[in-house]
JSON list of C-alpha atoms in Angstrom, two decimals:
[
{"chain": "A", "resi": 1, "resn": "MET", "atom": "CA", "xyz": [51.61, 7.62, -31.26]},
{"chain": "A", "resi": 2, "resn": "ALA", "atom": "CA", "xyz": [54.36, 6.85, -33.80]},
{"chain": "A", "resi": 3, "resn": "THR", "atom": "CA", "xyz": [55.58, 4.02, -31.55]},
{"chain": "A", "resi": 4, "resn": "MET", "atom": "CA", "xyz": [52.08, 2.50, -31.62]},
{"chain": "A", "resi": 5, "resn": "ALA", "atom": "CA", "xyz": [51.97, 2.65, -35.43]},
{"chain": "A", "resi": 6, "resn": "VAL", "atom": "CA", "xyz": [55.37, 0.96, -35.67]},
{"chain": "A", "resi": 7, "resn": "LEU", "atom": "CA", "xyz": [54.18, -1.77, -33.29]},
{"chain": "A", "resi": 8, "resn": "VAL", "atom": "CA", "xyz": [51.02, -2.41, -35.34]},
{"chain": "A", "resi": 9, "resn": "VAL", "atom": "CA", "xyz": [53.02, -2.63, -38.57]},
{"chain": "A", "resi": 10, "resn": "ALA", "atom": "CA", "xyz": [55.53, -4.99, -36.93]},
{"chain": "A", "resi": 11, "resn": "LEU", "atom": "CA", "xyz": [52.71, -7.24, -35.75]},
{"chain": "A", "resi": 12, "resn": "LEU", "atom": "CA", "xyz": [51.10, -7.31, -39.19]},
{"chain": "A", "resi": 13, "resn": "VAL", "atom": "CA", "xyz": [54.41, -8.24, -40.80]},
{"chain": "A", "resi": 14, "resn": "ALA", "atom": "CA", "xyz": [55.07, -10.95, -38.22]},
{"chain": "A", "resi": 15, "resn": "CYS", "atom": "CA", "xyz": [51.61, -12.45, -38.75]},
{"chain": "A", "resi": 16, "resn": "GLY", "atom": "CA", "xyz": [51.84, -12.23, -42.51]},
{"chain": "A", "resi": 17, "resn": "GLY", "atom": "CA", "xyz": [48.69, -10.12, -42.66]},
{"chain": "A", "resi": 18, "resn": "ARG", "atom": "CA", "xyz": [46.57, -13.27, -42.83]},
{"chain": "A", "resi": 19, "resn": "ASN", "atom": "CA", "xyz": [44.02, -12.47, -40.12]},
{"chain": "A", "resi": 20, "resn": "GLY", "atom": "CA", "xyz": [44.87, -15.53, -38.05]},
{"chain": "A", "resi": 21, "resn": "ASP", "atom": "CA", "xyz": [44.88, -18.02, -40.94]},
{"chain": "A", "resi": 22, "resn": "ASP", "atom": "CA", "xyz": [47.81, -20.44, -40.54]},
{"chain": "A", "resi": 23, "resn": "SER", "atom": "CA", "xyz": [47.86, -21.80, -44.09]},
{"chain": "A", "resi": 24, "resn": "ALA", "atom": "CA", "xyz": [50.22, -20.35, -46.67]},
{"chain": "A", "resi": 25, "resn": "SER", "atom": "CA", "xyz": [47.55, -20.35, -49.39]},
{"chain": "A", "resi": 26, "resn": "GLY", "atom": "CA", "xyz": [45.10, -18.24, -47.39]},
{"chain": "A", "resi": 27, "resn": "THR", "atom": "CA", "xyz": [42.54, -21.05, -47.14]},
{"chain": "A", "resi": 28, "resn": "PRO", "atom": "CA", "xyz": [41.27, -22.60, -43.90]},
{"chain": "A", "resi": 29, "resn": "ASP", "atom": "CA", "xyz": [43.03, -25.75, -42.67]},
{"chain": "A", "resi": 30, "resn": "ALA", "atom": "CA", "xyz": [39.87, -27.81, -43.25]},
{"chain": "A", "resi": 31, "resn": "ALA", "atom": "CA", "xyz": [40.05, -27.20, -47.02]},
{"chain": "A", "resi": 32, "resn": "PRO", "atom": "CA", "xyz": [42.31, -29.54, -48.99]},
{"chain": "A", "resi": 33, "resn": "VAL", "atom": "CA", "xyz": [45.71, -27.99, -49.54]},
{"chain": "A", "resi": 34, "resn": "GLU", "atom": "CA", "xyz": [47.73, -28.82, -52.61]},
{"chain": "A", "resi": 35, "resn": "ALA", "atom": "CA", "xyz": [51.22, -29.39, -51.32]},
{"chain": "A", "resi": 36, "resn": "ASP", "atom": "CA", "xyz": [54.49, -31.20, -51.66]},
{"chain": "A", "resi": 37, "resn": "GLY", "atom": "CA", "xyz": [53.51, -33.85, -49.14]},
{"chain": "A", "resi": 38, "resn": "ALA", "atom": "CA", "xyz": [54.47, -32.24, -45.82]},
{"chain": "A", "resi": 39, "resn": "VAL", "atom": "CA", "xyz": [52.29, -32.43, -42.72]},
{"chain": "A", "resi": 40, "resn": "THR", "atom": "CA", "xyz": [53.21, -31.06, -39.29]},
{"chain": "A", "resi": 41, "resn": "MET", "atom": "CA", "xyz": [51.89, -32.43, -36.01]},
{"chain": "A", "resi": 42, "resn": "GLN", "atom": "CA", "xyz": [51.75, -29.39, -33.77]},
{"chain": "A", "resi": 43, "resn": "LEU", "atom": "CA", "xyz": [49.42, -28.01, -31.10]},
{"chain": "A", "resi": 44, "resn": "ILE", "atom": "CA", "xyz": [47.61, -31.36, -31.03]},
{"chain": "A", "resi": 45, "resn": "SER", "atom": "CA", "xyz": [46.57, -31.11, -34.69]},
{"chain": "A", "resi": 46, "resn": "PHE", "atom": "CA", "xyz": [47.67, -32.08, -38.18]},
{"chain": "A", "resi": 47, "resn": "LYS", "atom": "CA", "xyz": [48.61, -29.10, -40.36]},
{"chain": "A", "resi": 48, "resn": "PRO", "atom": "CA", "xyz": [47.28, -29.08, -42.97]},
{"chain": "A", "resi": 49, "resn": "GLU", "atom": "CA", "xyz": [44.33, -31.21, -41.91]},
{"chain": "A", "resi": 50, "resn": "ALA", "atom": "CA", "xyz": [43.51, -32.14, -45.51]},
{"chain": "A", "resi": 51, "resn": "LEU", "atom": "CA", "xyz": [46.17, -32.56, -48.17]},
{"chain": "A", "resi": 52, "resn": "THR", "atom": "CA", "xyz": [45.81, -33.23, -51.92]},
{"chain": "A", "resi": 53, "resn": "VAL", "atom": "CA", "xyz": [48.74, -34.88, -53.74]},
{"chain": "A", "resi": 54, "resn": "ASP", "atom": "CA", "xyz": [49.43, -36.72, -56.98]},
{"chain": "A", "resi": 55, "resn": "ALA", "atom": "CA", "xyz": [49.70, -40.51, -57.02]},
{"chain": "A", "resi": 56, "resn": "GLY", "atom": "CA", "xyz": [53.27, -41.53, -56.25]},
{"chain": "A", "resi": 57, "resn": "THR", "atom": "CA", "xyz": [53.83, -38.72, -53.75]},
{"chain": "A", "resi": 58, "resn": "THR", "atom": "CA", "xyz": [55.55, -39.51, -50.46]},
{"chain": "A", "resi": 59, "resn": "VAL", "atom": "CA", "xyz": [53.97, -37.64, -47.56]},
{"chain": "A", "resi": 60, "resn": "ARG", "atom": "CA", "xyz": [56.17, -36.82, -44.55]},
{"chain": "A", "resi": 61, "resn": "TRP", "atom": "CA", "xyz": [54.63, -36.15, -41.14]},
{"chain": "A", "resi": 62, "resn": "THR", "atom": "CA", "xyz": [56.87, -34.28, -38.67]},
{"chain": "A", "resi": 63, "resn": "GLN", "atom": "CA", "xyz": [56.06, -34.39, -34.96]},
{"chain": "A", "resi": 64, "resn": "LYS", "atom": "CA", "xyz": [56.72, -31.02, -33.29]},
{"chain": "A", "resi": 65, "resn": "ASP", "atom": "CA", "xyz": [54.74, -31.33, -30.05]},
{"chain": "A", "resi": 66, "resn": "ALA", "atom": "CA", "xyz": [56.02, -32.47, -26.67]},
{"chain": "A", "resi": 67, "resn": "GLY", "atom": "CA", "xyz": [55.01, -36.07, -25.95]},
{"chain": "A", "resi": 68, "resn": "VAL", "atom": "CA", "xyz": [53.99, -38.52, -28.67]},
{"chain": "A", "resi": 69, "resn": "HIS", "atom": "CA", "xyz": [51.56, -38.71, -31.60]},
{"chain": "A", "resi": 70, "resn": "THR", "atom": "CA", "xyz": [50.77, -41.36, -34.20]},
{"chain": "A", "resi": 71, "resn": "VAL", "atom": "CA", "xyz": [49.74, -41.31, -37.84]},
{"chain": "A", "resi": 72, "resn": "THR", "atom": "CA", "xyz": [47.23, -44.16, -38.04]},
{"chain": "A", "resi": 73, "resn": "SER", "atom": "CA", "xyz": [45.16, -44.79, -41.18]},
{"chain": "A", "resi": 74, "resn": "GLY", "atom": "CA", "xyz": [41.44, -45.20, -40.63]},
{"chain": "A", "resi": 75, "resn": "THR", "atom": "CA", "xyz": [38.57, -43.31, -39.09]},
{"chain": "A", "resi": 76, "resn": "VAL", "atom": "CA", "xyz": [37.19, -42.31, -35.72]},
{"chain": "A", "resi": 77, "resn": "GLU", "atom": "CA", "xyz": [33.54, -42.30, -34.73]},
{"chain": "A", "resi": 78, "resn": "GLN", "atom": "CA", "xyz": [32.14, -40.33, -31.84]},
{"chain": "A", "resi": 79, "resn": "ALA", "atom": "CA", "xyz": [29.61, -42.30, -29.82]},
{"chain": "A", "resi": 80, "resn": "GLY", "atom": "CA", "xyz": [28.32, -42.41, -26.27]},
{"chain": "A", "resi": 81, "resn": "GLY", "atom": "CA", "xyz": [30.49, -39.56, -25.01]},
{"chain": "A", "resi": 82, "resn": "GLY", "atom": "CA", "xyz": [33.70, -41.13, -26.31]},
{"chain": "A", "resi": 83, "resn": "VAL", "atom": "CA", "xyz": [35.44, -42.06, -29.51]},
{"chain": "A", "resi": 84, "resn": "ALA", "atom": "CA", "xyz": [35.84, -45.38, -31.26]},
{"chain": "A", "resi": 85, "resn": "LYS", "atom": "CA", "xyz": [39.09, -45.80, -33.19]},
{"chain": "A", "resi": 86, "resn": "MET", "atom": "CA", "xyz": [38.76, -47.79, -36.42]},
{"chain": "A", "resi": 87, "resn": "PRO", "atom": "CA", "xyz": [42.20, -48.27, -37.98]},
{"chain": "A", "resi": 88, "resn": "ASP", "atom": "CA", "xyz": [42.14, -49.79, -41.46]},
{"chain": "A", "resi": 89, "resn": "GLY", "atom": "CA", "xyz": [45.71, -51.17, -41.49]},
{"chain": "A", "resi": 90, "resn": "ARG", "atom": "CA", "xyz": [47.00, -49.23, -44.51]},
{"chain": "A", "resi": 91, "resn": "PHE", "atom": "CA", "xyz": [49.70, -47.40, -42.51]},
{"chain": "A", "resi": 92, "resn": "ASP", "atom": "CA", "xyz": [50.67, -46.73, -38.91]},
{"chain": "A", "resi": 93, "resn": "SER", "atom": "CA", "xyz": [53.66, -44.77, -37.68]},
{"chain": "A", "resi": 94, "resn": "GLY", "atom": "CA", "xyz": [53.65, -46.13, -34.15]},
{"chain": "A", "resi": 95, "resn": "GLU", "atom": "CA", "xyz": [54.39, -43.55, -31.46]},
{"chain": "A", "resi": 96, "resn": "LEU", "atom": "CA", "xyz": [56.45, -40.62, -32.73]},
{"chain": "A", "resi": 97, "resn": "ALA", "atom": "CA", "xyz": [58.34, -38.57, -30.15]},
{"chain": "A", "resi": 98, "resn": "THR", "atom": "CA", "xyz": [59.21, -34.89, -30.67]},
{"chain": "A", "resi": 99, "resn": "ALA", "atom": "CA", "xyz": [61.23, -34.23, -33.87]},
{"chain": "A", "resi": 100, "resn": "ARG", "atom": "CA", "xyz": [60.57, -37.71, -35.28]},
{"chain": "A", "resi": 101, "resn": "THR", "atom": "CA", "xyz": [59.10, -38.22, -38.76]},
{"chain": "A", "resi": 102, "resn": "PHE", "atom": "CA", "xyz": [57.02, -40.80, -40.60]},
{"chain": "A", "resi": 103, "resn": "THR", "atom": "CA", "xyz": [56.68, -41.18, -44.37]},
{"chain": "A", "resi": 104, "resn": "PHE", "atom": "CA", "xyz": [54.25, -43.06, -46.56]},
{"chain": "A", "resi": 105, "resn": "THR", "atom": "CA", "xyz": [54.02, -43.17, -50.36]},
{"chain": "A", "resi": 106, "resn": "PHE", "atom": "CA", "xyz": [50.52, -42.94, -51.82]},
{"chain": "A", "resi": 107, "resn": "ASP", "atom": "CA", "xyz": [50.60, -44.91, -55.08]},
{"chain": "A", "resi": 108, "resn": "ARG", "atom": "CA", "xyz": [46.89, -45.07, -55.88]},
{"chain": "A", "resi": 109, "resn": "PRO", "atom": "CA", "xyz": [44.23, -42.37, -56.24]},
{"chain": "A", "resi": 110, "resn": "GLY", "atom": "CA", "xyz": [41.69, -42.24, -53.45]},
{"chain": "A", "resi": 111, "resn": "THR", "atom": "CA", "xyz": [40.92, -40.66, -50.09]},
{"chain": "A", "resi": 112, "resn": "TYR", "atom": "CA", "xyz": [42.94, -41.80, -47.10]},
{"chain": "A", "resi": 113, "resn": "PRO", "atom": "CA", "xyz": [41.66, -40.68, -43.68]},
{"chain": "A", "resi": 114, "resn": "TYR", "atom": "CA", "xyz": [43.96, -40.94, -40.66]},
{"chain": "A", "resi": 115, "resn": "PHE", "atom": "CA", "xyz": [44.12, -39.98, -36.99]},
{"chain": "A", "resi": 116, "resn": "CYS", "atom": "CA", "xyz": [46.39, -39.87, -33.96]},
{"chain": "A", "resi": 117, "resn": "SER", "atom": "CA", "xyz": [45.63, -42.90, -31.80]},
{"chain": "A", "resi": 118, "resn": "VAL", "atom": "CA", "xyz": [46.78, -40.95, -28.71]},
{"chain": "A", "resi": 119, "resn": "HIS", "atom": "CA", "xyz": [44.44, -37.99, -29.44]},
{"chain": "A", "resi": 120, "resn": "PRO", "atom": "CA", "xyz": [41.67, -39.45, -31.68]},
{"chain": "A", "resi": 121, "resn": "ALA", "atom": "CA", "xyz": [39.02, -36.95, -30.57]},
{"chain": "A", "resi": 122, "resn": "THR", "atom": "CA", "xyz": [40.96, -33.95, -31.86]},
{"chain": "A", "resi": 123, "resn": "MET", "atom": "CA", "xyz": [43.69, -35.10, -34.27]},
{"chain": "A", "resi": 124, "resn": "ARG", "atom": "CA", "xyz": [42.32, -36.24, -37.61]},
{"chain": "A", "resi": 125, "resn": "GLY", "atom": "CA", "xyz": [43.48, -35.73, -41.15]},
{"chain": "A", "resi": 126, "resn": "GLU", "atom": "CA", "xyz": [43.00, -36.83, -44.72]},
{"chain": "A", "resi": 127, "resn": "VAL", "atom": "CA", "xyz": [45.20, -37.30, -47.76]},
{"chain": "A", "resi": 128, "resn": "ARG", "atom": "CA", "xyz": [43.43, -37.06, -51.12]},
{"chain": "A", "resi": 129, "resn": "VAL", "atom": "CA", "xyz": [45.37, -38.66, -53.95]},
{"chain": "A", "resi": 130, "resn": "ARG", "atom": "CA", "xyz": [44.60, -37.86, -57.58]}
]
């Protein structure tokens, strides 16, 4: 029984006691996270999905999955059983292989949606600049 208690405590410590929440602030990924401008591409998603930064902040995306991803500004619309990619031309990383990074400096306040052009149905994010 003592072994079981030790195992449970070890698991809670390893998980940070956050009940499955991956964000350091304890808020869901869909909520805007105030951060230093770091986004990870991992498990076919952007983490955090929404990021709030001050004007002049350089955001760095780091690709940690196998294969390639992109960071492409614009939106995606779901229609007719598929997705329509609508890049707006503000920024595009091109294909990023594992361990590669992309940076972009957001000089003006606004909301900047983006997506992965390889996985547009599942990988979408947003940078909110104040």
